[in-house]
Amino acid sequence: MIKEAIQNEVYARYRFRLPEIWFSECFDYVTDELNTTDVKILFNEVIDQWKSFDLKELTVGCIPKSAISEPKLTISGSFYCQVETVTNIAKPKYKFKGEVKEDNGSRMILLNLHDGAISFRAIEYKDFSNIVDFIKPDCKLVLYGDIQFHRGVAFLTNNNVDVVL
């Protein structure tokens, strides 16, 4: 019953369910370590464990492989992933000699992501300023709603991505 309450709270807050294999082991570990049945305390510890866990160790993903292989596909639902790299592709990587590099404030974020089974790229298709300051390597994201993939790249907006904080 406590276990189910924690999964329900994860879904209510973050729009996804933790992988059952991982969650069962984590739940057993935190209940043994903390010696409590307080749902709030256990929930916070489970989320802390999830945020520090490397999804590559999971080997079970949630993004359909067809999203990467099809030329164009829209997937619907809630999907967790981990940030591997963050790059602002609106700014030039190199400055040429004699060229004055100006910061025009533009930004377009390219993310390399991993869901536990596959790596894929995602691009900031429409501004997601509300979370960009929180996106760092190894942080966990939740992709939700309708997510468009074009040639294996997810197009993200303010309305279909969130950070697990």
Coordinates of N, CA and C in Angstrom, one line a residue, residues 16 57-58 74-75 80 117 135 143:
F16 N 5.0 10.3 -14.7 CA 5.5 9.1 -15.2 C 5.6 8.1 -14.0
E57 N 22.5 2.3 -16.4 CA 22.5 1.1 -15.6 C 21.2 0.3 -15.7
L58 N 20.1 1.0 -16.0 CA 18.8 0.4 -16.0 C 18.6 -0.6 -17.1
T74 N 5.2 10.9 -34.1 CA 4.7 11.5 -32.9 C 4.4 10.4 -31.9
I75 N 5.0 10.6 -30.7 CA 4.7 9.6 -29.6 C 3.9 10.4 -28.5
Y80 N 10.6 9.2 -19.2 CA 11.7 9.7 -18.4 C 12.9 9.6 -19.3
A117 N 17.9 2.7 -22.4 CA 18.1 1.7 -23.4 C 18.7 2.3 -24.7
I135 N 18.5 22.5 -16.4 CA 18.9 21.4 -17.3 C 20.4 21.3 -17.3
L143 N 9.5 13.8 -20.5 CA 8.8 14.3 -21.7 C 7.4 13.8 -21.7

